[in-house]
Amino acid sequence: MVGAMIPSPFVAGVGFACRRIVDPVAYRAPAEELAAIGESWVARRRTEFLQGRAAAAEALRAIDRSGPVPRGLEGEPCWPEGVVGALTHTRNLVAAAAAPRARLLGLGLDLEPAERKVSGEVSRIVCTPREREWVDRDLAVAGQQRPGLCLKLVFSAKESIFKATFPHARVRLGYHDAELELRDDHLEAMLQRDAGPALPAGSRLAIGFAFPELGPWSEASGPERSGSYLMTYLAIAARPT
Ligand SMILES: CC(C)(COP(=O)(O)OP(=O)(O)OC[C@H]1O[C@@H](n2cnc3c(N)ncnc32)[C@H](O)[C@@H]1OP(=O)(O)O)[C@@H](O)C(=O)NCCC(=O)NCCS
């Protein structure tokens, strides 16, 4: 099966598509997208790039838009005029989201394998001192179903924030440029510096998270094609309230 194996985490009006890396790529990439493929790219990178663009095309179709999504100078996907969006790929999955710019300033999306081990060293790089208070406390708890989950949440949420803000702000936010707090069912970020005119320091962003499960889809698929994922996502309103 192609598409829709992970339900959209976004509200209506945001196009979302998800594909397995191993799905057949029937997508005929336009020249603007093919131009981004580097000669040095290994087969795996070519495939994830093309699957990402196939997912982007599906997400655009879902909001009645179309057009190539070339790669910008800073690696960012360049969505068609009047559209914002985000792309992610991990182990076996790619996903894309797109929405009209009239509604949203930016979209963020990130997928990580849920069971990936993360070393405590990472928390020193990724977390602010205040985040480390709760992240390191979580890292110290033994025997958890999802060890190091808080650190993975912070890491993934910051990737999503980066993807949602960069195209608007043209500012490469660093890991300490947003500080996160864990709420009951989402994360709340406070920007520590300006990210473009509409997102001054002190702006608050809500980042959702989910744990999609991907089961094997055929007898032959094998365990490496299934698994648990962590997905973070955010949609920044065009006029933040
Ligand atoms: C750019 C970055 C976010 C990509 O994330 P990743 O987890 O490595 O990889 P993912 O598969 O999830 O995402 C890759 C996609 O991100 C998108 N991307 C890359 N650079 C981007 C940018 N400057 N702006 C928006 N999206 C970008 C691309 O679509 C890319 O896929 P493609 O090359 O096939 O088009 C990451 O490499 C990075 O630089 N992280 C550090 C920045 C950060 O997190 N700062 C903290 C902010 S609070």
Short mmCIF file of N, CA and C in Angstrom, two decimals, residues 9 20-21 28 34 38 54 65 68 83 96 106 118 120 123 130 134 141 150 155 165 167 180 189-190 199 217:
data_model
loop_
_atom_site.label_atom_id
_atom_site.label_comp_id
_atom_site.label_asym_id
_atom_site.label_seq_id
_atom_site.Cartn_x
_atom_site.Cartn_y
_atom_site.Cartn_z
N PRO A 9 -1.34 14.28 11.29
CA PRO A 9 -1.46 14.88 12.63
C PRO A 9 -2.01 16.30 12.57
N ARG A 20 6.58 4.79 2.31
CA ARG A 20 7.72 3.98 2.73
C ARG A 20 8.85 4.17 1.72
N ILE A 21 10.06 4.14 2.23
CA ILE A 21 11.22 4.28 1.34
C ILE A 21 11.20 3.18 0.27
N ARG A 28 7.25 10.78 -11.40
CA ARG A 28 8.17 11.32 -12.42
C ARG A 28 8.57 12.72 -11.99
N LEU A 34 15.01 17.12 -10.16
CA LEU A 34 16.13 16.23 -10.53
C LEU A 34 17.46 16.98 -10.45
N GLY A 38 22.68 15.32 -6.28
CA GLY A 38 24.12 15.46 -6.44
C GLY A 38 24.73 14.19 -7.04
N ALA A 54 7.87 12.74 -4.01
CA ALA A 54 6.60 12.08 -4.33
C ALA A 54 5.58 12.37 -3.23
N ARG A 65 -3.09 21.97 -5.06
CA ARG A 65 -1.97 22.70 -5.61
C ARG A 65 -1.05 21.70 -6.31
N PRO A 68 6.68 21.83 -8.99
CA PRO A 68 7.91 21.24 -8.48
C PRO A 68 8.30 21.81 -7.11
N VAL A 83 2.52 28.60 -1.03
CA VAL A 83 2.43 27.35 -0.24
C VAL A 83 3.58 27.31 0.76
N ALA A 96 5.53 14.35 4.16
CA ALA A 96 5.52 15.75 3.72
C ALA A 96 4.19 16.37 4.11
N GLY A 106 4.25 28.84 8.57
CA GLY A 106 5.20 27.75 8.35
C GLY A 106 4.69 26.44 8.92
N VAL A 118 19.83 7.31 22.39
CA VAL A 118 20.49 8.63 22.37
C VAL A 118 21.35 8.74 23.62
N GLY A 120 23.47 10.50 26.64
CA GLY A 120 23.29 11.66 27.50
C GLY A 120 24.11 12.84 27.02
N SER A 123 22.28 15.56 25.22
CA SER A 123 21.46 16.55 25.95
C SER A 123 22.26 17.81 26.21
N ARG A 130 17.69 24.80 31.45
CA ARG A 130 16.37 24.52 32.03
C ARG A 130 15.77 23.26 31.46
N TRP A 134 14.61 18.57 33.24
CA TRP A 134 13.61 17.48 33.09
C TRP A 134 14.10 16.38 32.16
N VAL A 141 16.03 7.52 34.59
CA VAL A 141 15.05 6.50 35.00
C VAL A 141 15.31 5.22 34.21
N CYS A 150 12.31 11.89 26.54
CA CYS A 150 12.24 13.36 26.64
C CYS A 150 13.33 14.00 25.79
N PHE A 155 14.89 16.95 20.84
CA PHE A 155 15.69 16.96 19.60
C PHE A 155 14.77 17.07 18.38
N THR A 165 10.50 27.45 10.69
CA THR A 165 10.87 28.86 10.76
C THR A 165 11.85 29.29 9.67
N PRO A 167 12.29 28.85 6.32
CA PRO A 167 11.87 29.45 5.05
C PRO A 167 11.31 30.85 5.23
N LEU A 180 12.07 24.57 25.39
CA LEU A 180 10.85 23.77 25.40
C LEU A 180 10.40 23.41 26.81
N ALA A 189 7.18 25.75 23.02
CA ALA A 189 8.50 26.35 22.82
C ALA A 189 8.40 27.85 22.98
N MET A 190 9.42 28.43 23.58
CA MET A 190 9.52 29.89 23.58
C MET A 190 10.80 30.26 22.85
N LEU A 199 7.94 36.53 14.03
CA LEU A 199 8.21 35.65 15.17
C LEU A 199 9.33 36.23 16.03
N TRP A 217 4.07 -4.94 5.93
CA TRP A 217 2.90 -4.95 5.04
C TRP A 217 2.86 -6.17 4.13
#
